[in-house]
mmCIF file of C-alpha atoms in Angstrom:
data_model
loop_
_atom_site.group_PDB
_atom_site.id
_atom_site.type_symbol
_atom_site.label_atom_id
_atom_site.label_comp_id
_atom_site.label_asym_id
_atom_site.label_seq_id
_atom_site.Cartn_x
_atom_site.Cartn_y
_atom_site.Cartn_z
ATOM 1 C CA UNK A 1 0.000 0.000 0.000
ATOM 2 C CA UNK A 2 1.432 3.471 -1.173
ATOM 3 C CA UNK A 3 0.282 6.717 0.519
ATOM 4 C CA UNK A 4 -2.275 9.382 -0.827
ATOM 5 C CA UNK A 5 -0.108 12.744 -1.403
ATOM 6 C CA UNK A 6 -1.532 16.536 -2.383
ATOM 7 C CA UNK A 7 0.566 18.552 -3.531
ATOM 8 C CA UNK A 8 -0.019 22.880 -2.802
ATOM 9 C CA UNK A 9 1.064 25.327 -5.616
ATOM 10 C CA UNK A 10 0.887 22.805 -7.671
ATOM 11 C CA UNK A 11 1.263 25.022 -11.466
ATOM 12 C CA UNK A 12 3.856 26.924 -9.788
ATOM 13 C CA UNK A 13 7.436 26.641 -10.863
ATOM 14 C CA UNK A 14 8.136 24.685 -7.272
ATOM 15 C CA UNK A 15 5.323 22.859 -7.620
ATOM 16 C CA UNK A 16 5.847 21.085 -10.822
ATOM 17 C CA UNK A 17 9.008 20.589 -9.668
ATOM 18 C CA UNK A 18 7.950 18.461 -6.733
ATOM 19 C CA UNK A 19 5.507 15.882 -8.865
ATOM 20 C CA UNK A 20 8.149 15.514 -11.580
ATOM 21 C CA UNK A 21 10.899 14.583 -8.655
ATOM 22 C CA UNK A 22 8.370 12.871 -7.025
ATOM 23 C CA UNK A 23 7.751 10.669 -9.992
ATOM 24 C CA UNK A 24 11.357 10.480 -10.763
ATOM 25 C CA UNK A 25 12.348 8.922 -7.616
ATOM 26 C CA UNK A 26 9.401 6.452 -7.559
ATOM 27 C CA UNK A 27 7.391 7.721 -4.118
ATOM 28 C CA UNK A 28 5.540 5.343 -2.780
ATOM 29 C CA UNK A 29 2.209 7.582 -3.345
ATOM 30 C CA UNK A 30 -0.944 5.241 -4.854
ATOM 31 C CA UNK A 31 -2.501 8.941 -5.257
ATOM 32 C CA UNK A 32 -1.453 12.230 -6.180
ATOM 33 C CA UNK A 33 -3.548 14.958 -6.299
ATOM 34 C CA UNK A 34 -2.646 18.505 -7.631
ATOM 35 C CA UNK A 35 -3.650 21.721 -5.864
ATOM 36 C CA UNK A 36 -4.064 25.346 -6.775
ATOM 37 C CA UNK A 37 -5.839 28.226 -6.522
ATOM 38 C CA UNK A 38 -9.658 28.883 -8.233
ATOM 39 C CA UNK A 39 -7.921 30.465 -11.664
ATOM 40 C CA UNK A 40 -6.329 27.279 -12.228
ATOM 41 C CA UNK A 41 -9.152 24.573 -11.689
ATOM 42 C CA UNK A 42 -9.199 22.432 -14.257
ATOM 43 C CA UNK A 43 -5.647 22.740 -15.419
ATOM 44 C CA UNK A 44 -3.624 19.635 -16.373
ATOM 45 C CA UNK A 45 -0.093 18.859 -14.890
ATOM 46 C CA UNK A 46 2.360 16.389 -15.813
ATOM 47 C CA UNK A 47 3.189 14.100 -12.794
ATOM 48 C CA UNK A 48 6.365 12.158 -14.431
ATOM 49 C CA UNK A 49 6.807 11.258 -18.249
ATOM 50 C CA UNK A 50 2.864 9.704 -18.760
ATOM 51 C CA UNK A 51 0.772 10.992 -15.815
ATOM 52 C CA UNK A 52 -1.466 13.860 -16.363
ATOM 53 C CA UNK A 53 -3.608 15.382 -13.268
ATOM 54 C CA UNK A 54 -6.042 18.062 -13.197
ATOM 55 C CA UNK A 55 -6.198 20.592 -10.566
ATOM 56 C CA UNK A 56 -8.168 20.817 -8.431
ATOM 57 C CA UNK A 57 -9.533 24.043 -6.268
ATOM 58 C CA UNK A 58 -7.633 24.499 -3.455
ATOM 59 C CA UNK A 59 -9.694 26.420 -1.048
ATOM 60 C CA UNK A 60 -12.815 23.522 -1.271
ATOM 61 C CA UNK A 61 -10.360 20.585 -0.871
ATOM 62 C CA UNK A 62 -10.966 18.510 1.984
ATOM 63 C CA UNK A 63 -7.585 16.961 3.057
ATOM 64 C CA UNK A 64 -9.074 14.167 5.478
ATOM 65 C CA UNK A 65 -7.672 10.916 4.204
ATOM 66 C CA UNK A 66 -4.278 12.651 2.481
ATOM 67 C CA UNK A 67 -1.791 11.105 4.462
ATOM 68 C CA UNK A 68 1.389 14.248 3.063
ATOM 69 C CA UNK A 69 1.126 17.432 1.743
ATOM 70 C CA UNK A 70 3.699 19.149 -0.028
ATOM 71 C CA UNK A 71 2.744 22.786 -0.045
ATOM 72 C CA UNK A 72 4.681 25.450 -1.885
ATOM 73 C CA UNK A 73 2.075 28.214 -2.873
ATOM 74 C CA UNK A 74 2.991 31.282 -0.973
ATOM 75 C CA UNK A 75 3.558 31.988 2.466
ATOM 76 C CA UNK A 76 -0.146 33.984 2.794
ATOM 77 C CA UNK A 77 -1.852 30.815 1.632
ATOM 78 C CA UNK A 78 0.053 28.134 3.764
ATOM 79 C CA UNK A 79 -0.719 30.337 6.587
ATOM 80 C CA UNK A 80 -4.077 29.294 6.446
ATOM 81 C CA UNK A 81 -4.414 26.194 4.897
ATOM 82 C CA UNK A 82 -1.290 24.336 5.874
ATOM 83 C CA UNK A 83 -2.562 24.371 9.534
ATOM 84 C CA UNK A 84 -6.157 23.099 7.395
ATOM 85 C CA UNK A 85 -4.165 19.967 6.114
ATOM 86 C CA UNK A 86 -2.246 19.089 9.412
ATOM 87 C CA UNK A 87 -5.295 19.767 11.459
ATOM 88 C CA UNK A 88 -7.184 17.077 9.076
ATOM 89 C CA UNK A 89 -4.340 14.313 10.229
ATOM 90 C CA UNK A 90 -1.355 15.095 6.655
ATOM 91 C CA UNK A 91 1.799 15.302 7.769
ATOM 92 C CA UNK A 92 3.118 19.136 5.651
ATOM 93 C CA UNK A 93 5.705 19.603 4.134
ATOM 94 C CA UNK A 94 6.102 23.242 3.446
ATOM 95 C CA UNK A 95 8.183 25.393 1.087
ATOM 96 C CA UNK A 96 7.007 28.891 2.653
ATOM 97 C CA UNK A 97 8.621 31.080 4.764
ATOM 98 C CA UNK A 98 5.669 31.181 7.116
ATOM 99 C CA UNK A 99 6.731 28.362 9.661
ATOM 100 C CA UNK A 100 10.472 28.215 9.393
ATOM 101 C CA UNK A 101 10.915 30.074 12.355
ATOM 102 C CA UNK A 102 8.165 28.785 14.443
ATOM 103 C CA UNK A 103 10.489 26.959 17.581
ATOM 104 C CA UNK A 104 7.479 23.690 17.250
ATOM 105 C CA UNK A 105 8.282 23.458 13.772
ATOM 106 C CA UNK A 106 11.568 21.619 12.089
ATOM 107 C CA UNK A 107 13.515 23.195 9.789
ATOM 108 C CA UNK A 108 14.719 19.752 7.858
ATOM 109 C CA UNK A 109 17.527 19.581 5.197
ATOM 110 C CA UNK A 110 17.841 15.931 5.274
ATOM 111 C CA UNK A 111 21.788 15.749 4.911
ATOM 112 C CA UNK A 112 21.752 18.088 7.357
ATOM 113 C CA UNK A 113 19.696 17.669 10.688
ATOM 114 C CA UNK A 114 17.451 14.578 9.719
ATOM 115 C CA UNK A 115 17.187 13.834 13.770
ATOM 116 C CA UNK A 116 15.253 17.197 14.071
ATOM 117 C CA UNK A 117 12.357 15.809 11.940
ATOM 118 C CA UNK A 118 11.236 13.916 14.816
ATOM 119 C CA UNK A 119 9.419 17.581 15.913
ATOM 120 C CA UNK A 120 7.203 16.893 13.178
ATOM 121 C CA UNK A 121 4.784 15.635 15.750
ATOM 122 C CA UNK A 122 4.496 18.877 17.713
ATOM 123 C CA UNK A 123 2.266 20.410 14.973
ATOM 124 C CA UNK A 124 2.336 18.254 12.233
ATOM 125 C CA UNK A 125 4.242 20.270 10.065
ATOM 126 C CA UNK A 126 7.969 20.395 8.673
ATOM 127 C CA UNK A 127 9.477 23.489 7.435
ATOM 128 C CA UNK A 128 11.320 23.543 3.897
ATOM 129 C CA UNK A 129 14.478 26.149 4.258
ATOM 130 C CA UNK A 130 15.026 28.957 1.559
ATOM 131 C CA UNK A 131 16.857 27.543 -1.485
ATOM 132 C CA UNK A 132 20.320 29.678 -0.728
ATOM 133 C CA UNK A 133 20.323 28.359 2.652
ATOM 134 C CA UNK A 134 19.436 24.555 1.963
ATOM 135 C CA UNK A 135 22.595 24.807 -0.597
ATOM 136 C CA UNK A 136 24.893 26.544 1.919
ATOM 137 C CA UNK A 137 24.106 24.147 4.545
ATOM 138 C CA UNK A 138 24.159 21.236 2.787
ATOM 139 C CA UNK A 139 28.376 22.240 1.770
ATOM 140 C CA UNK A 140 28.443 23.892 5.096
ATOM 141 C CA UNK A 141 27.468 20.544 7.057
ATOM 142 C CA UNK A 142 30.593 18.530 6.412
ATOM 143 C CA UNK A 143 32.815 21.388 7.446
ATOM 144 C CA UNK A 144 31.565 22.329 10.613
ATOM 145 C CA UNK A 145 31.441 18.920 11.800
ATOM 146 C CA UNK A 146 35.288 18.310 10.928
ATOM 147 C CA UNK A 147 36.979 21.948 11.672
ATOM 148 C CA UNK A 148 33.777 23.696 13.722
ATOM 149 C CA UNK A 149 32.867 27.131 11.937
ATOM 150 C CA UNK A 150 33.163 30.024 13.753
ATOM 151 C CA UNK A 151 32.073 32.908 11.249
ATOM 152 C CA UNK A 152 30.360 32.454 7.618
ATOM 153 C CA UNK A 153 30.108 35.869 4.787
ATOM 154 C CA UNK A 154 28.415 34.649 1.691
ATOM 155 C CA UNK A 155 27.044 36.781 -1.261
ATOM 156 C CA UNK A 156 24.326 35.041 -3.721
ATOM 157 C CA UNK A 157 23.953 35.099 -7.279
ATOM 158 C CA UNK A 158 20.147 34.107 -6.908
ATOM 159 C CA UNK A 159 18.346 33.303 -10.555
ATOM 160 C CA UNK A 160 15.260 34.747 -11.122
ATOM 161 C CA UNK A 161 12.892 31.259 -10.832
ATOM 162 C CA UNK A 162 13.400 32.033 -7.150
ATOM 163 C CA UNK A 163 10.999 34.367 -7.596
ATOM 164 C CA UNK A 164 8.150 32.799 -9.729
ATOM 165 C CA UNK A 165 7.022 32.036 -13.195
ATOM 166 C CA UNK A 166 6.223 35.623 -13.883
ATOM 167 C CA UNK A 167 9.823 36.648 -12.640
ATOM 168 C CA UNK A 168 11.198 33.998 -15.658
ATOM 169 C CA UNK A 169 8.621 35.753 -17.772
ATOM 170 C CA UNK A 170 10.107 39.740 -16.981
ATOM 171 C CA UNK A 171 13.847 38.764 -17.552
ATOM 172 C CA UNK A 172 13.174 37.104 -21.118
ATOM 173 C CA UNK A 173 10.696 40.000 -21.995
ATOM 174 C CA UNK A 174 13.415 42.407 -20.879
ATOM 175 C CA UNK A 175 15.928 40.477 -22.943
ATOM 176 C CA UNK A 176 13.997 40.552 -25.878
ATOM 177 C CA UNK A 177 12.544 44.242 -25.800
ATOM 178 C CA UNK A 178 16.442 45.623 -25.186
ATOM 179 C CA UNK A 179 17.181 43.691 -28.661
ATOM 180 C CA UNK A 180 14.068 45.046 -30.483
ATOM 181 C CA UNK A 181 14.824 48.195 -28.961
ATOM 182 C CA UNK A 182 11.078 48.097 -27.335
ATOM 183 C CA UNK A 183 10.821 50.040 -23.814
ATOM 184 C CA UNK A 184 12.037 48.184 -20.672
ATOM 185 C CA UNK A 185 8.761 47.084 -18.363
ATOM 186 C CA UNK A 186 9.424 46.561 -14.805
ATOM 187 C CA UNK A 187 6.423 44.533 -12.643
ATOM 188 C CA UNK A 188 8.329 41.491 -10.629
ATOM 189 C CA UNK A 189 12.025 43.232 -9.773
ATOM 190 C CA UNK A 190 12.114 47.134 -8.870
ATOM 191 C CA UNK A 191 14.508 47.366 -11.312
ATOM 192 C CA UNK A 192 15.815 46.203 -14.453
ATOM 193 C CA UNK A 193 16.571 42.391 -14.415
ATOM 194 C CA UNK A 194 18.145 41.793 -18.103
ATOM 195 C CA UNK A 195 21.878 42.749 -18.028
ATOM 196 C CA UNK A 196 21.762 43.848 -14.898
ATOM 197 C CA UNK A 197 22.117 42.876 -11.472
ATOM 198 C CA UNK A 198 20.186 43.754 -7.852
ATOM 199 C CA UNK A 199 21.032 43.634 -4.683
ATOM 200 C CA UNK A 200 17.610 43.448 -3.438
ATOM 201 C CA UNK A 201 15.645 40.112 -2.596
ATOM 202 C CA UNK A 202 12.463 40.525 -0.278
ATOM 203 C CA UNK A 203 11.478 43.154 1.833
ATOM 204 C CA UNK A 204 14.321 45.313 3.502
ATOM 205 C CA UNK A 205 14.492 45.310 7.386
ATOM 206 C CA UNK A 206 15.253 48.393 9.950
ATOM 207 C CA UNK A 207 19.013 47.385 9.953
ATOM 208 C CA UNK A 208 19.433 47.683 6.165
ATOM 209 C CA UNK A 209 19.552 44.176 5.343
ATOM 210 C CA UNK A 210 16.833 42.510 3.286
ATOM 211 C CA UNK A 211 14.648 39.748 4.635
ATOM 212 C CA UNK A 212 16.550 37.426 2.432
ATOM 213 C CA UNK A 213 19.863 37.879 4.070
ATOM 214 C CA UNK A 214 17.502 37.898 7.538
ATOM 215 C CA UNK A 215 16.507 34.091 6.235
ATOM 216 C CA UNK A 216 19.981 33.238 5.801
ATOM 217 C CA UNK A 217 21.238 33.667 8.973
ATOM 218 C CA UNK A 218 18.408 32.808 11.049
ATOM 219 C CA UNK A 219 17.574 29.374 9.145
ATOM 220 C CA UNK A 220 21.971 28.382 9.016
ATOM 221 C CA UNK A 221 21.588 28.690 12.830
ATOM 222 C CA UNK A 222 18.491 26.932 13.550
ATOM 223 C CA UNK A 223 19.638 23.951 11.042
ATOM 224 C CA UNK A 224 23.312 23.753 11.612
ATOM 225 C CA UNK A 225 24.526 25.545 14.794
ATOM 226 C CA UNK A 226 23.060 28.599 16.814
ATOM 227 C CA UNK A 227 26.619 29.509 17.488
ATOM 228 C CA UNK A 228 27.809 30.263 14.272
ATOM 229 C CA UNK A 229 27.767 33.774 12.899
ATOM 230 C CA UNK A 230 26.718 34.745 9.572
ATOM 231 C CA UNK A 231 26.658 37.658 7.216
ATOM 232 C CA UNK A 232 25.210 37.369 3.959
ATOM 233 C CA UNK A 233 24.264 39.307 0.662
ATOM 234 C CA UNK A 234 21.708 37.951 -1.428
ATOM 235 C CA UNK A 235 21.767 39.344 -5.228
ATOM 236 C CA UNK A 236 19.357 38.545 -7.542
ATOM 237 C CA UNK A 237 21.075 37.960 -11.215
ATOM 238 C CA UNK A 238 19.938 37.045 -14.610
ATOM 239 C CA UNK A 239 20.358 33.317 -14.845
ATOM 240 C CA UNK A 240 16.821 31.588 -15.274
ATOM 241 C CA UNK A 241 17.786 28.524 -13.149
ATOM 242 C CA UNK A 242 20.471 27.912 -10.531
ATOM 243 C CA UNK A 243 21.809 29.809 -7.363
ATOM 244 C CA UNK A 244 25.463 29.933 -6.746
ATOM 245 C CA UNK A 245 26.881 31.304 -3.815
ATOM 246 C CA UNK A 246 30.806 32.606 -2.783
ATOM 247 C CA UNK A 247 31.571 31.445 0.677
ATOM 248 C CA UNK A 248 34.086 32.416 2.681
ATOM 249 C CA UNK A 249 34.409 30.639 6.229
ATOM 250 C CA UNK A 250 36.541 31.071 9.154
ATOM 251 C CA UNK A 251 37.092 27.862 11.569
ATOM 252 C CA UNK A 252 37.971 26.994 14.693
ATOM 253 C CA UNK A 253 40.283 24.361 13.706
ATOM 254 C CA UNK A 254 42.460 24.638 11.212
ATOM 255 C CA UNK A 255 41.703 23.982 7.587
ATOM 256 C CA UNK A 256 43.394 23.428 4.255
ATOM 257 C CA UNK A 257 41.830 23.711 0.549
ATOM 258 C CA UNK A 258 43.544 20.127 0.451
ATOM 259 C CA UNK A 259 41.454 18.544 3.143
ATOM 260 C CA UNK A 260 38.853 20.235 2.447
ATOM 261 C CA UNK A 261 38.445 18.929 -0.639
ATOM 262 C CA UNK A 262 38.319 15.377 0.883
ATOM 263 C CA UNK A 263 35.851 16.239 2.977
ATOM 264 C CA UNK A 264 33.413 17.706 0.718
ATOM 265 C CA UNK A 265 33.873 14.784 -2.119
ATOM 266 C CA UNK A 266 32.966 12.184 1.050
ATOM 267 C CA UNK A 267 29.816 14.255 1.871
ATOM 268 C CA UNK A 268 26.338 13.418 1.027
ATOM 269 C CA UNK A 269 24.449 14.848 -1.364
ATOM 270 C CA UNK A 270 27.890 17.283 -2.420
ATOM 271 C CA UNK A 271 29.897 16.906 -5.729
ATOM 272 C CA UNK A 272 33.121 18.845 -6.147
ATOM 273 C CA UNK A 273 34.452 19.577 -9.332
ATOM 274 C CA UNK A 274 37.891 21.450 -8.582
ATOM 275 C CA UNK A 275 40.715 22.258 -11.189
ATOM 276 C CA UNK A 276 42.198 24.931 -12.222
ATOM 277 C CA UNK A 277 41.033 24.764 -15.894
ATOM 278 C CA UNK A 278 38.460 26.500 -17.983
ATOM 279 C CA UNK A 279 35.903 23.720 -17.704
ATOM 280 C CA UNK A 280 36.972 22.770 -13.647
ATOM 281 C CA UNK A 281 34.452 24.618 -12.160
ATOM 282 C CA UNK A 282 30.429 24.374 -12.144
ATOM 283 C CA UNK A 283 28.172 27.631 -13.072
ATOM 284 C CA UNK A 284 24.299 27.556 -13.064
ATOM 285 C CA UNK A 285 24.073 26.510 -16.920
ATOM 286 C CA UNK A 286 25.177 23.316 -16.333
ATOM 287 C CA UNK A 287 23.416 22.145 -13.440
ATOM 288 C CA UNK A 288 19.946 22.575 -14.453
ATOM 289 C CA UNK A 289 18.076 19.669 -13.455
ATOM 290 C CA UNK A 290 20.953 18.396 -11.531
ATOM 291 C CA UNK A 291 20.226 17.342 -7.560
ATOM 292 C CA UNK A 292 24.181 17.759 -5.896
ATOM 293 C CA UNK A 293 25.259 20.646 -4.851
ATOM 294 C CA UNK A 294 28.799 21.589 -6.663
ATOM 295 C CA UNK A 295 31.240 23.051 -5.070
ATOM 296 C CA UNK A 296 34.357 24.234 -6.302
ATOM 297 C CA UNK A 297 37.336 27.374 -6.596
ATOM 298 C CA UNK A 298 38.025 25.407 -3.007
ATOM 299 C CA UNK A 299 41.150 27.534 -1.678
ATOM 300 C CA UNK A 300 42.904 28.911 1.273
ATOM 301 C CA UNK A 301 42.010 32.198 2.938
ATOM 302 C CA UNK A 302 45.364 33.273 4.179
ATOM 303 C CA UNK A 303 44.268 36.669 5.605
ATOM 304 C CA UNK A 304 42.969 34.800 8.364
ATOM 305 C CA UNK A 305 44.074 31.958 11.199
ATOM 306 C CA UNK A 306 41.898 29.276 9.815
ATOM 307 C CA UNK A 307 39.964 29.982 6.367
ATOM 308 C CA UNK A 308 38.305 28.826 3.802
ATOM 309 C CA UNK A 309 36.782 30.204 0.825
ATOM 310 C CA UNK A 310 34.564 28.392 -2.342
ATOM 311 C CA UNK A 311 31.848 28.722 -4.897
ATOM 312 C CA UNK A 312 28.957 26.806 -4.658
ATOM 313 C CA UNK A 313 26.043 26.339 -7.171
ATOM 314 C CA UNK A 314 22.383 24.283 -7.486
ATOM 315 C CA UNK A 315 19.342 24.155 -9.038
ATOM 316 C CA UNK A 316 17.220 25.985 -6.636
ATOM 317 C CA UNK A 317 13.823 24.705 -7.940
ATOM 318 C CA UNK A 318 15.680 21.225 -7.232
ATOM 319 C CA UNK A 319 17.828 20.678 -4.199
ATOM 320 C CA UNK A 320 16.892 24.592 -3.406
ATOM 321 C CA UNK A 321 13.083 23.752 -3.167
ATOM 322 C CA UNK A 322 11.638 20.640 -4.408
ATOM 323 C CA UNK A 323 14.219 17.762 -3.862
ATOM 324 C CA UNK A 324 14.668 18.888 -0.478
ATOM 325 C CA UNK A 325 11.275 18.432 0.345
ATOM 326 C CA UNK A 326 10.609 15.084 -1.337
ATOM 327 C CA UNK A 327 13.436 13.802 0.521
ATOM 328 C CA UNK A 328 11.689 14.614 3.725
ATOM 329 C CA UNK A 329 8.574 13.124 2.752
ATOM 330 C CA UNK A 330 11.169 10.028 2.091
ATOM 331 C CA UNK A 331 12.582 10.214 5.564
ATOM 332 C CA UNK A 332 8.921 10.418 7.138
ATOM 333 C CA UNK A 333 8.054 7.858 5.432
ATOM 334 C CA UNK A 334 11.340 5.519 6.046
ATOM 335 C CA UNK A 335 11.535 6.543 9.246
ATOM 336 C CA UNK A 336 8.201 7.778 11.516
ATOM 337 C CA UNK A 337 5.680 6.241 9.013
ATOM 338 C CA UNK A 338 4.151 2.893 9.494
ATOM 339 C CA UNK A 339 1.626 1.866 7.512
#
């Protein structure tokens, strides 16, 4: 017997995402049903390479009998119905900001802090980190355990399906109006997005930083380490798919490129392609689709004790979103699911 699954957002970019990886990696689900808001009732989506579903209306659905949700529609909207779904007895899985915070809710990325999923029973839900952050801490995890990281500054090269289908749409239009010559319309980004660059994801906060950065420090802690201090920059770019990151660390033990290296090549769910060569390091185009995070440019920081900088790059609709929250359903069901 396989399990009945719903999946929230489910004509989103995330979404889609999640049924095709959950097809791809053969979940035990006997049923899958696709979610969405009113406008898209009736729509079909492809759940693997033969499967068609239509969606259905989100706001009628009655999740009693669902045994998981995957829910990645919006924060406003799993505000109210991902407490809906858990209250009807699914265990959610959610992609939102709303409950990664919340102290009675885990923040899970499985390579990471799969013992914390046990606090899934609290409330019934489990909280799917931002994309940047599931990448850092997934090349982060390795290295604090061997040489314990003290201090973390990262700066993101974000792609624009972090924001949504109609942020894909605005960089192409852009693209193709500055060719035409056409005027430049601006809707998803407050600025320009083709050719350009901005240092400006989500909201910004009293301090100066954005809410973005705010995610990325808060969520490294509560996954990896409360102790560990981190500074980041979060820059959107535009790349359609893919994040990449530049990481610098600073340990309390010390740390070589050279060990490093072994370390990261033994970790889960890392692949490190390192050499000093035109083609020896990753960048988004190449990784689309891919599940690893790559890591490479590994190399001594030498204007500190014990440091360590590297570039790191995913798929963030993949590892970044919807990967990362199949494998959880995986681990719930593996491990605190008994049929």
């Amino acid at each position: 017997m396989g399990y009945t699954v719903a999946v929230i957002g489910a004509t989103g970019n995330v979404g889609r995402e999640i049924l095709q990886t959950l097809a791809e990696r053969k979940f035990p689900a006997d049923k899958v049903i696709a979610l969405a808001s009113e406008k898209s009732i009736g729509q079909d989506v492809s759940y693997g390479e033969d499967d068609i579903l239509k969606v259905q209306d989100l706001n009628k659905f009655d999740f009693h009998g669902v045994d998981i949700v995957l829910s990645s529609p919006g924060a406003k909207v799993s505000a109210v119905h991902v407490p809906r779904a858990a209250a009807a007895g699914a265990m959610v899985i959610d992609n939102t900001s709303q409950f990664r915070m919340d102290p009675d809710v885990p923040l899970i990325v499985p390579e990471v802090n799969p013992e914390a999923l046990a606090g899934y029973r609290k409330r019934g839900i489990i909280a799917n980190p931002n994309g940047a952050t599931i990448l850092m801490a997934v090349a982060l995890k390795p290295l604090h355990d061997r040489y314990k990281i003290r201090r973390v500054v990262v700066s993101t090269y974000q792609s624009v399906s972090g924001a949504g289908k109609e942020a894909m749409d605005e960089l192409f239009t852009q693209t193709r109006a500055i060719f035409v010559n056409d005027p430049i319309a601006k809707s998803v980004f407050p600025k320009q997005i083709a050719f350009n660059v901005i240092p400006h994801i989500d909201a910004f906060m009293e301090d100066g930083s954005t809410r973005e950065e705010w995610k990325m420090t808060v969520e490294t802690k509560k996954i990896l380490d409360p102790k560990i201090k981190v500074a980041a920059t979060c820059v959107r770019v535009p790349t359609f798919i893919g994040h990449a990151l530049s990481i610098n660390i600073e340990t309390e033990e010390p740390i070589s490129a050279e060990e490093a290296r072994i370390v990261l090549r033994a970790a889960p769910g890392v692949s490190v392609v390192d050499q000093q060569t035109g083609d020896g390091y990753v960048t988004p185009v190449e990784i689309a689709g891919e599940n690893p995070v790559f890591v490479s440019r590994i190399r001594d920081d030498i204007t500190v004790e014990n440091g360590l900088s590297f570039w790191c790059v995913a798929d963030n609709l993949r590892k970044g979103a919807a990967l990362n929250a199949v494998q959880i359903a995986e681990l719930l069901v593996r491990d605190y699911m008994v049929e």
